PDB file of C-alpha atoms in Angstrom:
ATOM      1  CA  UNK A   1     -40.356 -31.819   2.437  1.00  0.00           C
ATOM      2  CA  UNK A   2     -41.619 -30.879   5.862  1.00  0.00           C
ATOM      3  CA  UNK A   3     -41.416 -27.221   6.835  1.00  0.00           C
ATOM      4  CA  UNK A   4     -41.500 -28.389  10.467  1.00  0.00           C
ATOM      5  CA  UNK A   5     -37.904 -29.504   9.998  1.00  0.00           C
ATOM      6  CA  UNK A   6     -36.796 -26.030   8.933  1.00  0.00           C
ATOM      7  CA  UNK A   7     -35.302 -24.392  11.980  1.00  0.00           C
ATOM      8  CA  UNK A   8     -34.476 -20.830  12.878  1.00  0.00           C
ATOM      9  CA  UNK A   9     -31.093 -19.796  14.220  1.00  0.00           C
ATOM     10  CA  UNK A  10     -31.944 -20.306  17.910  1.00  0.00           C
ATOM     11  CA  UNK A  11     -33.766 -23.561  17.232  1.00  0.00           C
ATOM     12  CA  UNK A  12     -30.765 -24.866  15.332  1.00  0.00           C
ATOM     13  CA  UNK A  13     -28.450 -23.882  18.202  1.00  0.00           C
ATOM     14  CA  UNK A  14     -30.695 -25.751  20.668  1.00  0.00           C
ATOM     15  CA  UNK A  15     -30.800 -28.804  18.420  1.00  0.00           C
ATOM     16  CA  UNK A  16     -27.015 -28.829  18.123  1.00  0.00           C
ATOM     17  CA  UNK A  17     -26.754 -29.050  21.903  1.00  0.00           C
ATOM     18  CA  UNK A  18     -29.283 -31.903  21.956  1.00  0.00           C
ATOM     19  CA  UNK A  19     -27.624 -33.744  19.054  1.00  0.00           C
ATOM     20  CA  UNK A  20     -24.260 -33.477  20.777  1.00  0.00           C
ATOM     21  CA  UNK A  21     -25.493 -34.580  24.201  1.00  0.00           C
ATOM     22  CA  UNK A  22     -28.310 -36.905  23.196  1.00  0.00           C
ATOM     23  CA  UNK A  23     -30.602 -35.269  25.737  1.00  0.00           C
ATOM     24  CA  UNK A  24     -30.522 -32.308  28.102  1.00  0.00           C
ATOM     25  CA  UNK A  25     -32.568 -30.273  30.547  1.00  0.00           C
ATOM     26  CA  UNK A  26     -33.449 -26.639  29.900  1.00  0.00           C
ATOM     27  CA  UNK A  27     -30.755 -25.643  32.414  1.00  0.00           C
ATOM     28  CA  UNK A  28     -28.144 -27.767  30.620  1.00  0.00           C
ATOM     29  CA  UNK A  29     -29.042 -26.282  27.237  1.00  0.00           C
ATOM     30  CA  UNK A  30     -28.911 -22.804  28.788  1.00  0.00           C
ATOM     31  CA  UNK A  31     -25.475 -23.506  30.278  1.00  0.00           C
ATOM     32  CA  UNK A  32     -24.208 -24.754  26.906  1.00  0.00           C
ATOM     33  CA  UNK A  33     -25.445 -21.664  25.067  1.00  0.00           C
ATOM     34  CA  UNK A  34     -25.377 -19.039  27.799  1.00  0.00           C
ATOM     35  CA  UNK A  35     -26.497 -16.244  25.506  1.00  0.00           C
ATOM     36  CA  UNK A  36     -30.263 -16.451  26.068  1.00  0.00           C
ATOM     37  CA  UNK A  37     -32.523 -16.277  29.077  1.00  0.00           C
ATOM     38  CA  UNK A  38     -33.518 -19.575  30.658  1.00  0.00           C
ATOM     39  CA  UNK A  39     -37.192 -18.764  30.021  1.00  0.00           C
ATOM     40  CA  UNK A  40     -36.495 -18.116  26.327  1.00  0.00           C
ATOM     41  CA  UNK A  41     -34.875 -21.527  25.987  1.00  0.00           C
ATOM     42  CA  UNK A  42     -37.729 -23.234  27.857  1.00  0.00           C
ATOM     43  CA  UNK A  43     -40.315 -21.506  25.658  1.00  0.00           C
ATOM     44  CA  UNK A  44     -38.452 -22.382  22.471  1.00  0.00           C
ATOM     45  CA  UNK A  45     -38.101 -26.047  23.457  1.00  0.00           C
ATOM     46  CA  UNK A  46     -41.861 -26.169  24.116  1.00  0.00           C
ATOM     47  CA  UNK A  47     -42.522 -24.703  20.652  1.00  0.00           C
ATOM     48  CA  UNK A  48     -40.083 -27.155  19.114  1.00  0.00           C
ATOM     49  CA  UNK A  49     -41.878 -30.020  20.823  1.00  0.00           C
ATOM     50  CA  UNK A  50     -45.166 -28.854  19.275  1.00  0.00           C
ATOM     51  CA  UNK A  51     -43.325 -28.765  15.952  1.00  0.00           C
ATOM     52  CA  UNK A  52     -42.314 -32.403  16.492  1.00  0.00           C
ATOM     53  CA  UNK A  53     -38.536 -31.999  16.413  1.00  0.00           C
ATOM     54  CA  UNK A  54     -37.966 -32.675  20.125  1.00  0.00           C
ATOM     55  CA  UNK A  55     -39.755 -34.569  22.865  1.00  0.00           C
ATOM     56  CA  UNK A  56     -39.359 -34.640  26.610  1.00  0.00           C
ATOM     57  CA  UNK A  57     -39.574 -36.975  29.554  1.00  0.00           C
ATOM     58  CA  UNK A  58     -40.009 -36.001  33.153  1.00  0.00           C
ATOM     59  CA  UNK A  59     -37.101 -36.614  35.515  1.00  0.00           C
ATOM     60  CA  UNK A  60     -38.086 -35.490  38.973  1.00  0.00           C
ATOM     61  CA  UNK A  61     -39.408 -31.998  38.379  1.00  0.00           C
ATOM     62  CA  UNK A  62     -37.355 -31.313  35.256  1.00  0.00           C
ATOM     63  CA  UNK A  63     -38.120 -31.900  31.620  1.00  0.00           C
ATOM     64  CA  UNK A  64     -35.331 -33.725  29.807  1.00  0.00           C
ATOM     65  CA  UNK A  65     -35.455 -33.002  26.076  1.00  0.00           C
ATOM     66  CA  UNK A  66     -34.141 -35.133  23.246  1.00  0.00           C
ATOM     67  CA  UNK A  67     -34.218 -34.645  19.478  1.00  0.00           C
ATOM     68  CA  UNK A  68     -36.718 -36.653  17.441  1.00  0.00           C
ATOM     69  CA  UNK A  69     -35.060 -35.850  14.112  1.00  0.00           C
ATOM     70  CA  UNK A  70     -31.448 -36.320  13.115  1.00  0.00           C
ATOM     71  CA  UNK A  71     -29.079 -33.574  12.111  1.00  0.00           C
ATOM     72  CA  UNK A  72     -28.844 -35.147   8.640  1.00  0.00           C
ATOM     73  CA  UNK A  73     -32.626 -34.955   8.142  1.00  0.00           C
ATOM     74  CA  UNK A  74     -32.739 -31.311   9.243  1.00  0.00           C
ATOM     75  CA  UNK A  75     -29.801 -30.413   6.988  1.00  0.00           C
ATOM     76  CA  UNK A  76     -31.353 -32.175   4.007  1.00  0.00           C
ATOM     77  CA  UNK A  77     -34.665 -30.384   4.522  1.00  0.00           C
ATOM     78  CA  UNK A  78     -33.106 -26.972   5.040  1.00  0.00           C
ATOM     79  CA  UNK A  79     -30.702 -27.234   2.094  1.00  0.00           C
ATOM     80  CA  UNK A  80     -33.525 -28.424  -0.178  1.00  0.00           C
ATOM     81  CA  UNK A  81     -35.656 -25.499   0.950  1.00  0.00           C
ATOM     82  CA  UNK A  82     -32.807 -23.025   0.439  1.00  0.00           C
ATOM     83  CA  UNK A  83     -32.090 -24.452  -3.016  1.00  0.00           C
ATOM     84  CA  UNK A  84     -35.750 -24.191  -3.954  1.00  0.00           C
ATOM     85  CA  UNK A  85     -36.243 -20.665  -2.609  1.00  0.00           C
ATOM     86  CA  UNK A  86     -33.013 -19.057  -3.833  1.00  0.00           C
ATOM     87  CA  UNK A  87     -32.158 -21.082  -6.929  1.00  0.00           C
ATOM     88  CA  UNK A  88     -35.566 -22.369  -8.107  1.00  0.00           C
ATOM     89  CA  UNK A  89     -34.442 -25.897  -7.279  1.00  0.00           C
ATOM     90  CA  UNK A  90     -31.335 -25.681  -9.500  1.00  0.00           C
ATOM     91  CA  UNK A  91     -28.584 -27.534  -7.609  1.00  0.00           C
ATOM     92  CA  UNK A  92     -25.994 -26.541 -10.210  1.00  0.00           C
ATOM     93  CA  UNK A  93     -26.759 -22.865  -9.553  1.00  0.00           C
ATOM     94  CA  UNK A  94     -26.349 -23.454  -5.808  1.00  0.00           C
ATOM     95  CA  UNK A  95     -22.977 -25.166  -6.252  1.00  0.00           C
ATOM     96  CA  UNK A  96     -21.856 -22.510  -8.741  1.00  0.00           C
ATOM     97  CA  UNK A  97     -22.760 -19.813  -6.232  1.00  0.00           C
ATOM     98  CA  UNK A  98     -20.792 -21.547  -3.493  1.00  0.00           C
ATOM     99  CA  UNK A  99     -17.760 -21.990  -5.758  1.00  0.00           C
ATOM    100  CA  UNK A 100     -17.733 -18.411  -6.992  1.00  0.00           C
ATOM    101  CA  UNK A 101     -18.825 -16.511  -3.883  1.00  0.00           C
ATOM    102  CA  UNK A 102     -17.059 -18.425  -1.089  1.00  0.00           C
ATOM    103  CA  UNK A 103     -13.368 -18.717  -0.405  1.00  0.00           C
ATOM    104  CA  UNK A 104     -12.382 -22.313  -1.069  1.00  0.00           C
ATOM    105  CA  UNK A 105      -8.807 -23.462  -0.635  1.00  0.00           C
ATOM    106  CA  UNK A 106      -7.106 -26.074  -2.822  1.00  0.00           C
ATOM    107  CA  UNK A 107      -7.572 -28.860  -0.248  1.00  0.00           C
ATOM    108  CA  UNK A 108     -11.312 -28.212  -0.178  1.00  0.00           C
ATOM    109  CA  UNK A 109     -11.449 -28.198  -3.975  1.00  0.00           C
ATOM    110  CA  UNK A 110      -9.676 -31.565  -4.048  1.00  0.00           C
ATOM    111  CA  UNK A 111     -12.175 -32.972  -1.530  1.00  0.00           C
ATOM    112  CA  UNK A 112     -15.028 -31.664  -3.682  1.00  0.00           C
ATOM    113  CA  UNK A 113     -13.548 -33.293  -6.783  1.00  0.00           C
ATOM    114  CA  UNK A 114     -13.255 -36.585  -4.911  1.00  0.00           C
ATOM    115  CA  UNK A 115     -16.881 -36.347  -3.745  1.00  0.00           C
ATOM    116  CA  UNK A 116     -18.059 -35.645  -7.289  1.00  0.00           C
ATOM    117  CA  UNK A 117     -16.029 -38.574  -8.653  1.00  0.00           C
ATOM    118  CA  UNK A 118     -17.451 -40.872  -5.968  1.00  0.00           C
ATOM    119  CA  UNK A 119     -21.010 -39.758  -6.753  1.00  0.00           C
ATOM    120  CA  UNK A 120     -20.421 -40.346 -10.459  1.00  0.00           C
ATOM    121  CA  UNK A 121     -19.207 -43.886  -9.735  1.00  0.00           C
ATOM    122  CA  UNK A 122     -22.283 -44.540  -7.577  1.00  0.00           C
ATOM    123  CA  UNK A 123     -24.640 -43.232 -10.248  1.00  0.00           C
ATOM    124  CA  UNK A 124     -22.869 -45.331 -12.898  1.00  0.00           C
ATOM    125  CA  UNK A 125     -23.416 -48.593 -11.021  1.00  0.00           C
TER     126      UNK A 125
END
């Protein structure tokens, strides 16, 4: 598992803009988020490029950034890291925590049951 795919809160917010749009300039990311200074966003995108999660191309005088990793890959890495750090890698403990500590309505429980049943069928094949 690559720690370079673990993202902080701001990095994740920037990636969500890029995943949604496909690519964006610093100004476009800033406009989408609005809560941070333009220079902060530019600096963070540069750091993220060094980390290997985004890359840029030059369009005129502007850098246009695009993600180099998918949202699914980042989620998988971050959830695996969280599971390892908080639950010593015990997925059952993670799911138990979510079921007991989070409000889950009956529709969500039914969806979870269906997902578990589907996974069991896949594993049985």
